[in-house]
């Protein structure tokens, strides 16, 4: 039982900050000092009753044990705990940063394709997905340079995040293609948000050097039933996106059904 208690007191967990490490190190130092002091007293008692005490008086031995043992044990334990605790904290921060980097598209700041797919597949129940594509994006790169294209991607990403909010996950799938899905937002509201995003993106005035760039997006929305996979839902959304592109761009196309030939398709576009 004593052994288990000692191990429990010395166990190192996760630390939220360096201050957290220092606070815990003080508590551990006090506990270690107490244990060391009690052990010291016990050993002195054993030596005394065995006739092996190197001091003439027991009081002298207890005085030295009291003066020396707690400070030494406290200092050593705190220093060791802080050294190990700082290392654990730094490893935890590095792990969190690596995990964030592995799930984030660095250009847009949105989730990347892998994170989006994982989140979609682990979200239970019905979901809705929309796939956006920036219209004539190659023209932006050819006319204004790739730095302008990067800025356009960043502005579009910010607008998607602003419009859809925390109840949806926005991602950049690659190039000028984005996707958003939600298992919380009702289909009608999600479709309205998609159209709102399209309108607001069309109204963006993106300053690039001495000029202003304006872009539009086309989108396709598909509803996902409980039994559908990511690939099936994405395929239907992508087909609707293609129809939006071939129908004139700068519009959102969506459907209610699971992808059957008889499903009803609706279209929203700017005036």
Short mmCIF file of C-alpha atoms in Angstrom, two decimals, residues 136-239:
data_model
loop_
_atom_site.label_atom_id
_atom_site.label_comp_id
_atom_site.label_asym_id
_atom_site.label_seq_id
_atom_site.Cartn_x
_atom_site.Cartn_y
_atom_site.Cartn_z
CA UNK A 136 -11.80 30.62 -63.59
CA UNK A 137 -9.12 30.49 -60.91
CA UNK A 138 -6.39 29.86 -63.49
CA UNK A 139 -7.14 33.27 -64.96
CA UNK A 140 -6.38 34.88 -61.60
CA UNK A 141 -2.98 33.18 -61.44
CA UNK A 142 -2.19 33.97 -65.07
CA UNK A 143 -3.24 37.63 -64.83
CA UNK A 144 -2.04 38.56 -61.33
CA UNK A 145 0.46 35.88 -60.30
CA UNK A 146 0.35 32.99 -57.88
CA UNK A 147 0.64 35.24 -54.84
CA UNK A 148 -2.66 36.79 -55.86
CA UNK A 149 -4.13 33.31 -56.22
CA UNK A 150 -2.95 32.45 -52.73
CA UNK A 151 -4.60 35.58 -51.35
CA UNK A 152 -7.85 34.73 -53.11
CA UNK A 153 -7.80 31.26 -51.56
CA UNK A 154 -7.25 32.80 -48.13
CA UNK A 155 -10.12 35.27 -48.53
CA UNK A 156 -12.51 32.58 -49.77
CA UNK A 157 -11.52 30.34 -46.85
CA UNK A 158 -12.16 33.13 -44.34
CA UNK A 159 -15.57 33.82 -45.82
CA UNK A 160 -16.58 30.16 -45.69
CA UNK A 161 -15.53 29.95 -42.04
CA UNK A 162 -17.44 33.13 -41.23
CA UNK A 163 -20.65 32.09 -42.95
CA UNK A 164 -20.84 28.47 -41.79
CA UNK A 165 -19.55 28.99 -38.26
CA UNK A 166 -18.78 26.40 -35.61
CA UNK A 167 -21.56 23.94 -36.45
CA UNK A 168 -19.87 22.99 -39.73
CA UNK A 169 -16.40 21.87 -40.75
CA UNK A 170 -14.78 23.78 -43.61
CA UNK A 171 -11.88 22.31 -45.56
CA UNK A 172 -9.69 22.98 -48.55
CA UNK A 173 -9.52 19.77 -50.54
CA UNK A 174 -6.79 20.99 -52.84
CA UNK A 175 -6.17 23.64 -55.48
CA UNK A 176 -9.18 25.97 -55.62
CA UNK A 177 -11.64 23.38 -54.30
CA UNK A 178 -13.28 23.64 -50.89
CA UNK A 179 -15.82 21.55 -49.01
CA UNK A 180 -18.07 22.02 -45.99
CA UNK A 181 -20.17 19.48 -44.12
CA UNK A 182 -22.42 19.48 -41.08
CA UNK A 183 -24.39 16.94 -39.12
CA UNK A 184 -26.07 19.64 -37.02
CA UNK A 185 -27.38 22.21 -39.49
CA UNK A 186 -30.74 21.29 -41.13
CA UNK A 187 -30.60 20.78 -44.89
CA UNK A 188 -32.62 23.87 -45.74
CA UNK A 189 -30.50 26.12 -43.54
CA UNK A 190 -27.30 24.56 -44.87
CA UNK A 191 -28.38 25.22 -48.46
CA UNK A 192 -29.23 28.83 -47.53
CA UNK A 193 -25.79 29.26 -45.94
CA UNK A 194 -24.15 27.88 -49.08
CA UNK A 195 -25.98 30.44 -51.20
CA UNK A 196 -25.08 33.18 -48.73
CA UNK A 197 -21.42 32.17 -48.96
CA UNK A 198 -21.61 32.28 -52.76
CA UNK A 199 -23.12 35.79 -52.68
CA UNK A 200 -20.62 37.15 -50.19
CA UNK A 201 -17.64 35.69 -52.05
CA UNK A 202 -18.93 37.27 -55.26
CA UNK A 203 -18.99 40.61 -53.44
CA UNK A 204 -15.43 40.42 -52.16
CA UNK A 205 -13.03 43.17 -53.27
CA UNK A 206 -9.63 41.51 -52.96
CA UNK A 207 -6.79 44.00 -53.22
CA UNK A 208 -3.73 42.66 -55.01
CA UNK A 209 -0.88 45.12 -55.50
CA UNK A 210 -2.48 48.05 -57.35
CA UNK A 211 -5.55 46.21 -58.56
CA UNK A 212 -8.72 44.65 -57.20
CA UNK A 213 -9.60 41.03 -57.90
CA UNK A 214 -13.14 39.69 -57.80
CA UNK A 215 -14.00 36.02 -58.02
CA UNK A 216 -17.07 33.84 -57.94
CA UNK A 217 -17.64 30.27 -56.86
CA UNK A 218 -19.83 27.43 -58.04
CA UNK A 219 -21.11 24.78 -55.65
CA UNK A 220 -22.91 21.46 -55.42
CA UNK A 221 -24.75 20.26 -52.31
CA UNK A 222 -25.58 16.65 -51.50
CA UNK A 223 -27.42 15.13 -48.59
CA UNK A 224 -25.88 12.06 -46.97
CA UNK A 225 -28.05 9.36 -45.42
CA UNK A 226 -26.82 7.20 -42.54
CA UNK A 227 -25.76 4.36 -44.83
CA UNK A 228 -23.85 6.43 -47.39
CA UNK A 229 -20.08 6.75 -47.49
CA UNK A 230 -17.98 9.84 -47.98
CA UNK A 231 -17.13 8.82 -51.54
CA UNK A 232 -20.78 8.41 -52.49
CA UNK A 233 -21.82 11.76 -51.04
CA UNK A 234 -18.81 13.59 -52.43
CA UNK A 235 -19.41 12.10 -55.88
CA UNK A 236 -22.98 13.42 -55.96
CA UNK A 237 -21.93 16.85 -54.70
CA UNK A 238 -19.13 16.97 -57.25
CA UNK A 239 -21.52 16.10 -60.10
#
